[in-house]
CSV table of C-alpha atoms in Angstrom, one decimal:
chain,number,residue,atom,x,y,z
A,1,MET,CA,71.3,66.7,-151.7
A,2,SER,CA,73.4,66.4,-154.9
A,3,GLN,CA,71.3,65.5,-158.0
A,4,ARG,CA,68.1,66.0,-156.1
A,5,ILE,CA,67.0,68.6,-158.3
A,6,LEU,CA,68.1,67.1,-161.7
A,7,ASP,CA,66.4,63.6,-160.4
A,8,ARG,CA,63.2,65.5,-159.8
A,9,MET,CA,63.2,67.3,-163.3
A,10,LYS,CA,64.0,63.9,-165.2
A,11,GLU,CA,61.4,62.2,-163.5
A,12,ARG,CA,58.8,65.1,-164.3
A,13,PHE,CA,60.1,65.5,-168.0
A,14,PRO,CA,61.9,62.5,-169.1
A,15,ASP,CA,61.7,63.7,-172.8
A,16,ALA,CA,62.8,67.4,-172.3
A,17,VAL,CA,65.8,67.2,-170.0
A,18,GLY,CA,68.8,66.2,-171.6
A,19,ASP,CA,72.5,65.9,-170.7
A,20,THR,CA,72.9,66.7,-167.0
A,21,HIS,CA,75.9,67.8,-165.0
A,22,ALA,CA,76.6,67.8,-160.9
A,23,GLN,CA,79.5,68.7,-159.1
A,24,HIS,CA,79.9,70.3,-155.6
A,25,GLY,CA,76.3,70.9,-155.5
A,26,ASN,CA,76.4,72.8,-158.8
A,27,GLU,CA,73.6,71.2,-161.2
A,28,THR,CA,73.2,71.9,-164.6
A,29,ALA,CA,70.8,70.2,-166.8
A,30,PHE,CA,70.2,70.8,-171.0
A,31,VAL,CA,66.5,71.2,-171.5
A,32,ALA,CA,64.7,71.1,-175.1
A,33,ARG,CA,64.3,74.5,-176.3
A,34,GLU,CA,60.3,74.1,-177.4
A,35,ARG,CA,59.9,72.7,-173.6
A,36,ILE,CA,61.7,75.9,-171.6
A,37,VAL,CA,58.4,77.4,-170.4
A,38,GLU,CA,56.8,74.5,-169.0
A,39,VAL,CA,60.0,73.4,-167.5
A,40,LEU,CA,60.7,76.5,-165.9
A,41,ALA,CA,57.1,76.9,-164.8
A,42,PHE,CA,57.4,73.4,-162.9
A,43,LEU,CA,60.6,74.5,-161.3
A,44,ARG,CA,59.0,77.7,-159.8
A,45,ASP,CA,55.3,76.1,-158.9
A,46,ASP,CA,56.7,72.7,-157.7
A,47,PRO,CA,56.5,72.6,-153.7
A,48,GLU,CA,59.6,70.6,-153.1
A,49,LEU,CA,61.7,72.6,-155.4
A,50,GLU,CA,60.2,76.5,-155.1
A,51,MET,CA,62.8,78.0,-157.3
A,52,ASN,CA,61.7,81.4,-156.5
A,53,TYR,CA,64.5,83.4,-157.1
A,54,PRO,CA,65.4,84.3,-160.8
A,55,SER,CA,69.1,85.0,-160.0
A,56,ASP,CA,70.3,85.3,-163.8
A,57,LEU,CA,69.6,84.7,-167.4
A,58,THR,CA,72.3,85.1,-170.0
A,59,CYS,CA,73.8,83.6,-173.3
A,60,VAL,CA,76.9,81.9,-174.4
A,61,ASP,CA,78.1,82.3,-178.0
A,62,LEU,CA,80.0,78.7,-178.7
A,63,LEU,CA,81.2,80.1,-182.5
A,64,GLY,CA,84.1,77.7,-183.2
A,65,LEU,CA,84.1,75.9,-179.7
A,66,GLY,CA,82.0,72.8,-180.8
A,67,ASP,CA,85.1,70.8,-181.4
A,68,GLY,CA,87.8,73.2,-180.6
A,69,LEU,CA,88.3,74.3,-184.2
A,70,GLY,CA,88.2,77.7,-185.8
A,71,GLU,CA,86.8,78.2,-189.1
A,72,LEU,CA,90.1,78.2,-190.9
A,73,GLN,CA,91.7,75.3,-188.9
A,74,ARG,CA,88.5,73.3,-189.9
A,75,GLU,CA,88.9,74.1,-193.6
A,76,GLN,CA,92.6,73.3,-193.6
A,77,GLN,CA,91.9,70.0,-192.0
A,78,GLY,CA,88.9,68.9,-193.8
A,79,ALA,CA,86.9,68.5,-190.6
A,80,PRO,CA,83.2,68.2,-191.0
A,81,GLN,CA,81.2,71.4,-190.5
A,82,ASP,CA,80.3,72.1,-186.9
A,83,ASP,CA,76.9,70.8,-186.5
A,84,LYS,CA,76.7,71.9,-182.5
A,85,PRO,CA,74.0,74.9,-181.9
A,86,ARG,CA,75.8,78.0,-181.9
A,87,PHE,CA,74.3,79.4,-178.6
A,88,GLU,CA,73.4,78.6,-175.3
A,89,VAL,CA,70.9,80.4,-173.4
A,90,VAL,CA,71.5,80.0,-169.8
A,91,TYR,CA,69.1,80.2,-166.8
A,92,HIS,CA,70.1,80.6,-163.1
A,93,LEU,CA,67.5,79.5,-160.5
A,94,TYR,CA,67.8,80.0,-156.7
A,95,SER,CA,65.3,78.8,-154.1
A,96,VAL,CA,65.3,81.4,-151.1
A,97,THR,CA,63.1,79.0,-149.0
A,98,LYS,CA,65.0,75.7,-150.1
A,99,LYS,CA,68.3,77.1,-150.3
A,100,HIS,CA,69.3,75.2,-153.5
A,101,ARG,CA,70.1,76.6,-157.2
A,102,VAL,CA,70.0,74.9,-160.5
A,103,ARG,CA,71.5,76.0,-163.9
A,104,ILE,CA,69.2,75.3,-167.0
A,105,LYS,CA,70.9,75.5,-170.7
A,106,CYS,CA,69.1,75.6,-173.8
A,107,ARG,CA,70.8,75.2,-177.1
A,108,VAL,CA,69.9,77.7,-179.8
A,109,PRO,CA,70.9,77.3,-183.4
A,110,GLU,CA,72.4,80.0,-185.5
A,111,ASP,CA,69.9,80.0,-188.4
A,112,ASP,CA,66.8,80.2,-186.0
A,113,PRO,CA,68.0,82.1,-183.1
A,114,THR,CA,64.7,82.4,-181.0
A,115,ILE,CA,63.3,81.0,-177.9
A,116,ALA,CA,60.1,81.2,-175.9
A,117,SER,CA,60.0,84.1,-173.5
A,118,VAL,CA,59.8,83.5,-169.9
A,119,ALA,CA,59.2,87.1,-168.6
A,120,HIS,CA,55.5,86.2,-167.6
A,121,LEU,CA,57.0,83.8,-165.4
A,122,TYR,CA,59.6,85.8,-163.8
A,123,PRO,CA,59.1,89.5,-164.2
A,124,SER,CA,62.5,90.4,-163.6
A,125,TRP,CA,63.7,88.4,-166.6
A,126,ASN,CA,61.9,90.9,-168.8
A,127,TRP,CA,65.1,93.0,-168.9
A,128,PHE,CA,67.4,90.1,-168.8
A,129,GLU,CA,65.9,89.0,-171.9
A,130,ARG,CA,66.2,92.4,-173.5
A,131,GLU,CA,69.9,92.2,-172.8
A,132,VAL,CA,70.6,89.0,-174.4
A,133,TRP,CA,68.6,90.2,-177.3
A,134,ASP,CA,70.5,93.3,-177.5
A,135,MET,CA,74.3,91.5,-177.2
A,136,TYR,CA,73.4,88.1,-178.9
A,137,GLY,CA,70.5,88.5,-181.1
A,138,ILE,CA,68.6,86.0,-179.7
A,139,ARG,CA,64.8,86.7,-180.3
A,140,PHE,CA,62.8,85.9,-177.4
A,141,VAL,CA,59.2,84.9,-178.9
A,142,GLY,CA,56.3,86.3,-176.7
A,143,HIS,CA,58.2,89.0,-175.0
A,144,PRO,CA,56.1,91.9,-174.1
A,145,ASP,CA,58.6,94.8,-175.4
A,146,LEU,CA,61.8,93.2,-177.0
A,147,ARG,CA,63.9,96.3,-177.6
A,148,ARG,CA,67.6,96.9,-177.1
A,149,ILE,CA,68.4,97.9,-173.4
A,150,PHE,CA,71.7,99.1,-173.5
A,151,LEU,CA,72.7,100.2,-177.1
A,152,TYR,CA,70.9,102.9,-179.0
A,153,GLU,CA,68.5,101.9,-181.8
A,154,GLN,CA,70.5,102.9,-184.7
A,155,PHE,CA,73.3,100.2,-183.6
A,156,VAL,CA,73.9,97.4,-186.2
A,157,GLY,CA,74.5,93.8,-185.2
A,158,HIS,CA,74.9,92.1,-181.8
A,159,PRO,CA,78.4,93.2,-180.1
A,160,LEU,CA,78.7,90.2,-177.9
A,161,ARG,CA,78.6,87.7,-180.8
A,162,LYS,CA,82.1,86.1,-181.4
A,163,ASP,CA,82.0,87.1,-184.9
A,164,TYR,CA,81.5,91.0,-184.1
A,165,PRO,CA,84.8,92.9,-184.8
A,166,LYS,CA,86.3,93.8,-181.3
A,167,GLU,CA,87.1,97.3,-181.8
A,168,LYS,CA,84.1,97.9,-184.4
A,169,ARG,CA,82.5,101.3,-183.3
A,170,GLN,CA,79.4,102.9,-184.6
A,171,PRO,CA,79.6,106.5,-183.4
A,172,LEU,CA,76.3,108.5,-183.0
A,173,ILE,CA,78.1,111.8,-183.2
A,174,ARG,CA,81.5,113.0,-184.2
A,175,ARG,CA,83.2,116.4,-184.1
A,176,GLU,CA,83.9,118.2,-187.4
A,177,GLY,CA,87.3,116.7,-188.6
A,178,MET,CA,86.9,113.4,-186.5
A,179,VAL,CA,86.6,110.2,-188.0
B,1,MET,CA,106.3,152.9,-150.5
B,2,GLY,CA,103.3,150.6,-152.0
B,3,LEU,CA,102.4,149.9,-155.5
B,4,GLU,CA,100.5,153.1,-156.6
B,5,PHE,CA,99.5,152.0,-160.1
B,6,THR,CA,99.9,149.2,-162.4
B,7,THR,CA,99.4,148.8,-166.4
B,8,SER,CA,97.9,145.8,-168.0
B,9,ARG,CA,96.1,145.2,-171.4
B,10,ALA,CA,92.5,144.8,-170.7
B,11,ALA,CA,92.2,141.4,-172.3
B,12,ASP,CA,95.2,140.1,-169.7
B,13,ALA,CA,93.3,141.7,-166.8
B,14,ILE,CA,90.1,139.8,-167.8
B,15,ALA,CA,92.0,136.5,-168.1
B,16,TRP,CA,93.3,137.0,-164.8
B,17,ALA,CA,90.0,137.3,-163.3
B,18,ARG,CA,88.6,134.5,-165.4
B,19,LYS,CA,91.4,132.1,-164.1
B,20,PHE,CA,90.9,132.5,-160.6
B,21,SER,CA,86.8,132.0,-160.7
B,22,LEU,CA,86.4,129.0,-162.7
B,23,PHE,CA,82.6,127.7,-162.1
B,24,SER,CA,82.9,123.9,-162.9
B,25,TYR,CA,80.3,121.7,-164.2
B,26,PRO,CA,81.2,118.0,-163.1
B,27,PHE,CA,80.0,115.8,-165.8
B,28,VAL,CA,80.7,112.6,-163.8
B,29,THR,CA,80.2,109.4,-165.2
B,30,ALA,CA,82.3,106.8,-163.6
B,31,CYS,CA,84.9,105.7,-160.6
B,32,CYS,CA,86.8,109.0,-161.4
B,33,GLY,CA,84.3,110.8,-159.6
B,34,MET,CA,86.0,109.5,-156.2
B,35,GLU,CA,89.2,111.3,-157.0
B,36,PHE,CA,87.2,114.3,-157.9
B,37,MET,CA,85.5,114.4,-154.7
B,38,SER,CA,88.7,114.1,-153.0
B,39,THR,CA,90.1,116.9,-154.7
B,40,ALA,CA,87.1,119.2,-154.0
B,41,ALA,CA,87.2,118.3,-150.5
B,42,PRO,CA,89.3,120.2,-147.8
B,43,LYS,CA,92.4,118.0,-148.0
B,44,TYR,CA,93.5,119.0,-151.5
B,45,ASP,CA,91.1,121.8,-151.8
B,46,ILE,CA,90.4,123.1,-155.1
B,47,ALA,CA,88.9,126.0,-153.4
B,48,ARG,CA,92.6,127.4,-153.4
B,49,PHE,CA,92.3,127.8,-156.9
B,50,GLY,CA,89.0,129.5,-157.0
B,51,ALA,CA,87.4,126.7,-158.8
B,52,GLU,CA,85.4,125.2,-155.6
B,53,PHE,CA,82.0,126.1,-156.8
B,54,PRO,CA,80.4,123.3,-158.6
B,55,ARG,CA,77.4,124.2,-160.5
B,56,PHE,CA,74.7,121.7,-161.3
B,57,SER,CA,73.5,123.5,-164.5
B,58,PRO,CA,75.8,123.8,-167.4
B,59,ARG,CA,74.3,127.4,-168.1
B,60,GLN,CA,75.9,128.6,-165.0
B,61,ALA,CA,79.1,127.0,-165.6
B,62,ASP,CA,82.4,127.8,-167.5
B,63,LEU,CA,84.6,124.9,-166.8
B,64,MET,CA,83.4,121.2,-167.8
B,65,LEU,CA,85.0,118.7,-166.2
B,66,ILE,CA,84.5,115.2,-167.9
B,67,VAL,CA,85.0,112.6,-165.2
B,68,GLY,CA,85.1,109.1,-166.3
B,69,THR,CA,84.2,106.9,-169.1
B,70,VAL,CA,82.0,108.3,-172.0
B,71,THR,CA,80.0,105.9,-174.0
B,72,GLU,CA,79.0,106.3,-177.6
B,73,LYS,CA,75.3,106.6,-176.6
B,74,MET,CA,76.2,109.3,-174.5
B,75,GLY,CA,77.9,111.3,-177.1
B,76,PRO,CA,74.8,113.6,-178.2
B,77,ILE,CA,73.8,114.3,-174.6
B,78,LEU,CA,77.5,115.5,-173.9
B,79,SER,CA,77.7,117.5,-177.0
B,80,ARG,CA,74.3,119.2,-176.1
B,81,VAL,CA,75.5,119.8,-172.4
B,82,TYR,CA,78.4,121.7,-173.8
B,83,ALA,CA,76.3,123.4,-176.4
B,84,GLN,CA,74.3,124.6,-173.3
B,85,MET,CA,77.4,126.3,-171.3
B,86,CYS,CA,77.9,130.2,-171.6
B,87,GLU,CA,81.0,131.3,-173.7
B,88,PRO,CA,83.8,131.6,-172.6
B,89,LYS,CA,84.0,127.9,-171.9
B,90,TRP,CA,86.9,125.6,-171.2
B,91,VAL,CA,86.9,121.6,-170.7
B,92,ILE,CA,88.9,119.2,-168.8
B,93,ALA,CA,89.0,115.5,-169.8
B,94,PHE,CA,89.7,114.2,-166.2
B,95,GLY,CA,91.4,110.3,-166.2
B,96,VAL,CA,92.4,108.4,-169.1
B,97,CYS,CA,88.9,107.1,-170.0
B,98,ALA,CA,87.8,110.7,-170.9
B,99,CYS,CA,91.1,111.4,-172.6
B,100,THR,CA,91.3,108.2,-175.1
B,101,GLY,CA,88.9,105.5,-173.9
B,102,GLY,CA,91.3,104.2,-171.6
B,103,PHE,CA,91.2,100.2,-171.7
B,104,TYR,CA,87.9,100.1,-173.0
B,105,GLN,CA,88.6,99.7,-176.4
B,106,ASN,CA,85.2,98.2,-177.6
B,107,TYR,CA,81.9,98.6,-179.4
B,108,GLY,CA,80.3,100.8,-176.7
B,109,THR,CA,83.1,103.4,-175.8
B,110,MET,CA,83.9,106.5,-177.1
B,111,PRO,CA,87.7,106.8,-177.7
B,112,GLY,CA,88.2,109.9,-176.0
B,113,CYS,CA,85.5,112.8,-175.4
B,114,ASP,CA,87.3,114.9,-178.0
B,115,GLN,CA,85.8,113.0,-180.6
B,116,VAL,CA,82.5,115.1,-179.7
B,117,ILE,CA,83.8,118.7,-178.0
B,118,PRO,CA,87.1,120.4,-178.0
B,119,VAL,CA,89.3,119.6,-174.7
B,120,ASP,CA,91.8,122.1,-173.2
B,121,VAL,CA,93.6,120.0,-170.8
B,122,TYR,CA,93.8,116.2,-170.6
B,123,ILE,CA,94.6,114.7,-167.2
B,124,PRO,CA,95.6,110.9,-167.7
B,125,GLY,CA,95.6,108.3,-164.7
B,126,CYS,CA,93.3,105.4,-164.0
B,127,PRO,CA,92.1,107.5,-161.7
B,128,PRO,CA,94.4,110.3,-161.4
B,129,ARG,CA,95.8,111.4,-158.2
B,130,PRO,CA,94.6,114.9,-156.7
B,131,GLU,CA,97.8,116.2,-157.2
B,132,GLN,CA,97.6,115.6,-160.9
B,133,VAL,CA,94.0,117.1,-161.0
B,134,LEU,CA,95.4,120.2,-159.5
B,135,ASP,CA,98.3,120.3,-161.7
B,136,GLY,CA,96.0,120.1,-164.6
B,137,LEU,CA,93.7,123.0,-163.1
B,138,MET,CA,97.0,125.1,-163.0
B,139,LEU,CA,97.8,124.3,-166.6
B,140,LEU,CA,94.4,125.4,-167.5
B,141,GLN,CA,94.8,128.6,-165.6
B,142,GLU,CA,98.0,129.3,-167.4
B,143,LYS,CA,96.3,128.6,-170.7
B,144,ILE,CA,93.6,130.9,-169.9
B,145,GLN,CA,96.3,133.5,-168.9
B,146,LYS,CA,98.1,133.2,-172.2
B,147,HIS,CA,94.8,133.2,-174.2
B,148,GLN,CA,95.5,129.6,-175.4
B,149,SER,CA,92.5,127.7,-174.8
B,150,ASN,CA,90.4,126.1,-177.5
B,151,TYR,CA,87.3,128.7,-177.0
B,152,GLN,CA,89.9,131.6,-177.4
B,153,LEU,CA,91.6,130.1,-180.3
B,154,ARG,CA,88.3,129.9,-182.0
B,155,VAL,CA,87.4,133.6,-181.3
B,156,LEU,CA,90.8,134.6,-182.5
B,157,SER,CA,90.4,132.7,-185.7
B,158,ASP,CA,87.0,133.9,-186.4
B,159,ALA,CA,88.0,137.6,-186.1
B,160,PRO,CA,88.5,139.0,-189.5
């Protein structure tokens, strides 16, 4: 049971699938950012895998987590610049028919926060991609309607990025005399 | 021997009538709504204070109950709903989120609905128990009777 999905993915895409990890039936694979669309299309359409339920799409900001050092510590210790990509876009897939699941991760660098949209493969991920754009500022290339989904158009920045100040507010309206 | 006549200032008599016929507009956004329902239901029975009739249009209401978290995105809407209410009008902030933002100190939550509209009574609690809500309502009635609410202060200060 364990590793079956990962093995099949590696067999089909030996060059696109990178590190993998499996524990207690929890299977994770890193996939090259450029190949994400074909890998997910394969997972959906392959009769043995049949990943027909897109359970989640989200993102992780790993700012300062690459080697466990913050910006300041790195400077003090003279440690080399963190060269790990800052973001990870995470896809969770489940198969209702086969009853198995897999987690796909894609590393996305800070200086080019883009990844191909998969909203055409799983229509419900349309809104998930808008959420990730809203909160983390990852641009999904090819998305049909990439607007903010929770926050307002006037909002500047992406609040779940680790460098967004925790209590910074961007009010739309205030009563007279209120700051 | 019954009471044959009584004297009062017209303003006091009107305030007395107003405080026992509050028509509320529940602006319910979050979990505090459950506590609001409990307060309105027969066990605690907000009807005993003459405030049992929720209106679902702000134009017919004179008391706005802001029940739950208000986000920054909701600010302009809240301000507009308040503007649609006829005067005289009063506002109760129901629950700690409506009072100060509560534990949501972040990018999306407004730190208290008094940032946008004037509030007469703040009821803290997460959520407040129905007894607290009734206590808040009685405080508001007291303020109305004493001509101390925000609306009345404004009318008085506008007078020449």
